């Protein structure tokens, strides 16, 4: 379908006080569920592949499948590469016409992070592709990030320096959220988020969506978040459904009959997140 760019989509979200939801997929089935949910809710949506998935299936295969779904969708669907620490993988995603690519240099020095983002921006921008960088650190221990130390909080001056020297388009900020399930309630530094938002006029991303209470996601949106990333709960919902069906039937059914209930379960979870992000009826 004819659609506005992801940057226009994020700007609209900023003006109208909601967030564009981003969901990580593992294969074509959860991809399908994410798109179906977005269509039913009339929400824009971001289909996000992590390098673990794009490497395993092949960037071209993933790109072709996601592109076909986006082209046929009745709602705006955007392709995103999530948390690549590898510049070449970002470039490969650009070749597959992703809308956005994320280069994550957050564990490196600020200088090295800047150098990495700059490199990807120089490749992506002439091709009409937008770049997400990260400053501060997202905590957690998943394929997206391994960081469990205390020094995660974004410094406003570092965020400004990264954006000004690289021309990154979108920024992920370390404000206390973590990838994976939380142990206890996440402690989010909303004050720092608001300060970064005040200093920079570009879309900010809340990573580590799974397990953040709805009221905190909404508060983050009020304080400058325009994109909310959700991953772990998608995988968990997918595999729980598969496990439940197999427990009931044994591995004697057609694979499709195993996947349909999983798609339905994921679709419900995605719809719930679309409501949390308030992006329903914003397509
Ligand atoms: P969760 O897996 O914690 O939902 O985080 C997803 C994410 O931030 C992907 O970038």
Coordinates of C-alpha atoms and ligand atoms in Angstrom, one line a residue:
X1 CA 0.0 0.0 0.0
X2 CA 1.0 3.6 -0.5
X3 CA 2.5 4.8 2.7
X4 CA 4.3 7.7 4.4
X5 CA 7.9 7.2 5.4
X6 CA 8.8 5.8 8.8
X7 CA 10.2 9.3 9.8
X8 CA 6.9 10.9 8.9
X9 CA 5.1 8.2 10.8
X10 CA 7.3 8.8 13.9
X11 CA 6.7 12.6 13.6
X12 CA 3.0 12.0 13.5
X13 CA 3.3 9.8 16.6
X14 CA 5.2 12.6 18.4
X15 CA 2.6 15.3 17.5
X16 CA -0.4 13.0 18.4
X17 CA 1.1 11.5 21.5
X18 CA 1.3 7.8 20.8
X19 CA 4.2 5.5 19.8
X20 CA 4.8 3.3 16.7
X21 CA 5.1 -0.2 18.0
X22 CA 8.1 -2.4 16.9
X23 CA 8.0 -6.2 17.2
X24 CA 10.9 -8.6 16.9
X25 CA 10.1 -11.7 14.8
X26 CA 11.8 -15.1 14.6
X27 CA 10.3 -16.4 11.3
X28 CA 7.5 -16.0 8.9
X29 CA 4.8 -17.1 11.3
X30 CA 5.2 -14.4 14.0
X31 CA 5.8 -12.0 11.1
X32 CA 2.4 -12.9 9.8
X33 CA 0.8 -12.5 13.2
X34 CA 2.3 -9.1 13.7
X35 CA 1.0 -7.8 10.4
X36 CA -2.5 -9.3 10.9
X37 CA -2.8 -7.7 14.3
X38 CA -1.7 -4.3 12.9
X39 CA -4.2 -4.6 10.1
X40 CA -7.0 -5.5 12.5
X41 CA -6.1 -2.6 14.7
X42 CA -5.5 -0.1 11.9
X43 CA -2.0 0.6 13.3
X44 CA 1.3 1.3 11.7
X45 CA 3.8 -1.4 12.7
X46 CA 7.6 -2.1 12.5
X47 CA 8.7 -5.6 11.7
X48 CA 12.1 -6.0 13.3
X49 CA 14.7 -8.6 12.6
X50 CA 17.7 -9.2 14.8
X51 CA 21.0 -10.4 13.2
X52 CA 20.6 -13.8 14.9
X53 CA 17.5 -14.3 12.7
X54 CA 18.7 -12.6 9.5
X55 CA 22.0 -14.5 9.7
X56 CA 20.2 -17.8 10.2
X57 CA 17.6 -17.5 7.5
X58 CA 19.6 -15.2 5.2
X59 CA 19.1 -11.4 4.8
X60 CA 17.7 -11.9 1.3
X61 CA 15.1 -14.4 2.4
X62 CA 14.0 -12.4 5.4
X63 CA 14.0 -9.2 3.4
X64 CA 11.9 -10.8 0.6
X65 CA 9.4 -12.2 3.0
X66 CA 9.0 -9.1 5.1
X67 CA 8.8 -6.9 2.0
X68 CA 6.1 -9.1 0.5
X69 CA 4.1 -8.8 3.6
X70 CA 4.5 -5.1 3.9
X71 CA 3.5 -4.6 0.2
X72 CA 0.4 -6.7 0.6
X73 CA -0.6 -5.3 4.0
X74 CA -3.7 -3.1 4.5
X75 CA -1.7 -1.0 7.0
X76 CA 1.7 0.7 6.9
X77 CA 4.4 -2.0 7.7
X78 CA 8.1 -1.0 8.0
X79 CA 11.1 -3.2 7.9
X80 CA 13.8 -2.6 10.5
X81 CA 17.1 -4.3 11.4
X82 CA 17.5 -4.3 15.1
X83 CA 20.7 -4.2 17.2
X84 CA 23.3 -4.9 14.7
X85 CA 26.8 -4.4 16.0
X86 CA 28.1 -5.2 12.6
X87 CA 28.3 -2.5 10.0
X88 CA 28.2 -5.0 7.1
X89 CA 24.9 -6.5 8.3
X90 CA 23.4 -2.9 8.3
X91 CA 24.6 -2.4 4.8
X92 CA 23.1 -5.8 3.7
X93 CA 19.7 -4.7 5.2
X94 CA 20.0 -1.5 3.3
X95 CA 20.4 -3.5 0.1
X96 CA 17.1 -5.3 1.0
X97 CA 15.4 -1.9 1.2
X98 CA 14.7 -1.9 4.9
X99 CA 13.2 1.4 6.1
X100 CA 15.5 1.7 9.1
X101 CA 18.7 0.0 10.4
X102 CA 20.0 0.1 13.9
X103 CA 23.8 0.2 14.5
X104 CA 24.4 -0.5 18.1
X105 CA 27.8 0.9 19.2
X106 CA 26.6 1.5 22.8
X107 CA 29.2 -0.8 24.4
X108 CA 32.0 1.0 22.6
X109 CA 33.6 4.3 23.5
X110 CA 31.6 7.4 22.4
X111 CA 34.2 8.0 19.7
X112 CA 33.9 4.5 18.3
X113 CA 30.1 4.6 18.6
X114 CA 30.1 7.8 16.6
X115 CA 32.4 6.3 14.0
X116 CA 30.2 3.3 13.6
X117 CA 26.9 5.3 13.3
X118 CA 28.6 7.7 10.8
X119 CA 29.7 4.8 8.6
X120 CA 26.2 3.4 8.5
X121 CA 24.6 6.8 8.0
X122 CA 26.9 7.5 5.0
X123 CA 25.8 4.3 3.4
X124 CA 22.1 4.4 4.3
X125 CA 21.1 8.0 3.7
X126 CA 21.9 8.2 0.0
X127 CA 19.7 5.1 -0.4
X128 CA 16.8 6.7 1.5
X129 CA 17.2 4.6 4.6
X130 CA 17.1 5.9 8.1
X131 CA 19.4 5.0 10.9
X132 CA 18.8 4.3 14.6
X133 CA 21.8 4.7 17.0
X134 CA 22.0 3.9 20.7
X135 CA 23.4 5.9 23.6
X136 CA 23.6 4.9 27.2
X137 CA 23.0 1.1 27.4
X138 CA 19.9 -1.1 27.4
X139 CA 20.4 -3.7 30.1
X140 CA 19.7 -7.4 29.9
X141 CA 21.2 -10.7 28.7
X142 CA 19.6 -11.6 25.4
X143 CA 20.8 -11.6 21.7
X144 CA 20.0 -7.9 21.6
X145 CA 22.3 -7.0 24.4
X146 CA 24.4 -8.3 27.2
X147 CA 24.9 -5.7 29.8
X148 CA 24.3 -6.1 33.5
X149 CA 26.5 -3.3 35.1
X150 CA 25.2 -0.2 36.6
X151 CA 26.6 2.4 34.2
X152 CA 23.7 2.4 31.7
X153 CA 22.2 5.8 32.0
X154 CA 22.4 8.1 28.9
X155 CA 24.3 11.4 29.4
X156 CA 22.5 14.2 27.6
X157 CA 25.7 15.7 26.3
X158 CA 26.8 12.3 24.8
X159 CA 23.4 12.0 23.1
X160 CA 23.7 15.5 21.6
X161 CA 27.3 14.8 20.4
X162 CA 26.4 11.5 18.8
X163 CA 23.4 12.9 16.9
X164 CA 25.2 16.1 15.9
X165 CA 28.3 14.4 14.6
X166 CA 26.6 11.4 12.9
X167 CA 23.1 12.8 11.7
X168 CA 21.5 9.7 13.1
X169 CA 17.7 9.9 12.6
X170 CA 16.4 7.9 15.6
X171 CA 17.9 7.3 19.0
X172 CA 17.6 4.4 21.5
X173 CA 18.3 5.7 25.0
X174 CA 19.6 3.9 28.1
X175 CA 17.1 4.9 30.8
X176 CA 16.9 1.8 32.9
X177 CA 15.0 -0.6 30.7
X178 CA 16.3 -4.1 29.9
X179 CA 15.8 -6.7 27.2
X180 CA 14.2 -10.0 28.4
X181 CA 11.9 -10.5 31.4
X182 CA 12.4 -8.1 34.3
X183 CA 13.1 -9.3 37.9
X184 CA 10.8 -6.9 39.7
X185 CA 9.5 -3.6 38.4
X186 CA 11.7 -1.7 35.9
X187 CA 13.2 1.5 37.3
X188 CA 12.9 4.0 34.5
X189 CA 14.6 7.4 34.7
X190 CA 11.8 9.5 33.1
X191 CA 13.6 12.7 34.1
X192 CA 16.6 11.9 32.0
X193 CA 14.4 10.8 29.1
X194 CA 12.7 14.2 29.3
X195 CA 16.0 16.0 29.3
X196 CA 17.3 14.1 26.2
X197 CA 14.0 14.8 24.5
X198 CA 14.3 18.5 25.3
X199 CA 17.9 18.6 24.0
X200 CA 17.2 16.7 20.8
X201 CA 14.4 16.9 18.2
X202 CA 14.5 13.4 16.9
X203 CA 12.4 10.3 17.7
X204 CA 13.5 8.4 20.8
X205 CA 13.1 4.7 21.3
X206 CA 12.1 2.7 24.4
X207 CA 13.8 -0.7 24.2
X208 CA 13.0 -3.6 26.5
X209 CA 9.2 -3.3 26.2
X210 CA 8.3 -6.7 27.6
X211 CA 7.3 -6.4 31.2
X212 CA 7.2 -2.6 31.4
X213 CA 3.8 -1.8 33.0
X214 CA 1.3 -0.1 30.7
X215 CA 1.3 3.1 32.8
X216 CA 5.1 3.4 32.5
X217 CA 5.1 2.9 28.7
X218 CA 2.5 5.7 28.5
X219 CA 4.5 7.9 30.8
X220 CA 7.6 7.3 28.6
X221 CA 5.5 8.3 25.6
X222 CA 4.5 11.5 27.3
X223 CA 8.2 12.2 28.0
X224 CA 9.4 11.8 24.5
X225 CA 9.3 8.2 23.3
X226 CA 7.9 7.7 19.8
X227 CA 8.8 4.0 19.2
X228 CA 8.3 1.1 21.6
X229 CA 10.3 -2.1 21.0
X230 CA 8.8 -5.4 22.1
X231 CA 10.5 -8.8 21.6
X232 CA 10.7 -11.3 24.4
X233 CA 7.0 -11.7 24.9
X234 CA 6.5 -12.4 21.2
X235 CA 8.9 -15.3 21.4
X236 CA 7.5 -16.5 24.7
X237 CA 3.9 -16.4 23.4
X238 CA 5.0 -18.2 20.2
X239 CA 6.8 -21.1 22.0
X240 CA 4.2 -21.4 24.8
X241 CA 1.5 -21.9 22.2
X242 CA 3.6 -24.5 20.3
X243 CA 4.4 -26.3 23.6
X244 CA 0.7 -26.3 24.7
X245 CA -0.5 -27.7 21.3
X246 CA 2.2 -30.4 21.3
X247 CA 1.4 -31.4 24.8
X248 CA -2.2 -31.8 23.7
X249 CA -1.7 -33.5 20.4
X250 CA 1.8 -34.9 20.2
X251 CA 4.0 -34.3 17.1
X252 CA 1.5 -36.1 14.8
X253 CA -0.2 -33.0 13.3
X254 CA 0.7 -31.0 10.3
X255 CA 3.1 -28.2 11.0
X256 CA 0.5 -25.7 9.8
X257 CA -2.0 -26.9 12.5
X258 CA 0.7 -26.2 15.1
X259 CA 1.4 -22.7 13.7
X260 CA -2.2 -21.4 13.4
X261 CA -2.9 -21.4 17.1
X262 CA 0.5 -19.8 17.6
X263 CA -0.3 -17.0 15.1
X264 CA -3.6 -16.4 16.9
X265 CA -1.9 -16.2 20.3
X266 CA 0.8 -13.8 19.0
X267 CA -1.8 -11.7 17.3
X268 CA -3.6 -11.1 20.6
X269 CA -0.4 -10.1 22.3
X270 CA 0.5 -7.7 19.5
X271 CA -3.0 -6.2 19.6
X272 CA -2.6 -5.6 23.4
X273 CA 0.7 -3.8 22.7
X274 CA -0.8 -1.7 20.0
X275 CA -3.4 -0.5 22.6
X276 CA -0.6 0.2 25.1
X277 CA 1.2 2.3 22.5
X278 CA -2.1 4.0 21.5
X279 CA -1.3 3.5 17.9
X280 CA -4.7 1.8 17.1
X281 CA -6.6 3.7 14.4
X282 CA -3.5 5.7 13.5
X283 CA -2.8 4.0 10.2
Ligands
LIG1 P1 12.2 -7.1 24.9 O1 12.7 -8.3 24.3 O2 12.6 -6.9 26.4 O3 10.7 -6.9 24.7 O4 12.9 -5.9 24.2 C1 12.9 -5.8 22.8 C2 13.8 -4.8 22.2 O5 14.0 -3.8 22.9 C3 14.3 -5.0 20.9 O6 15.2 -4.0 20.5

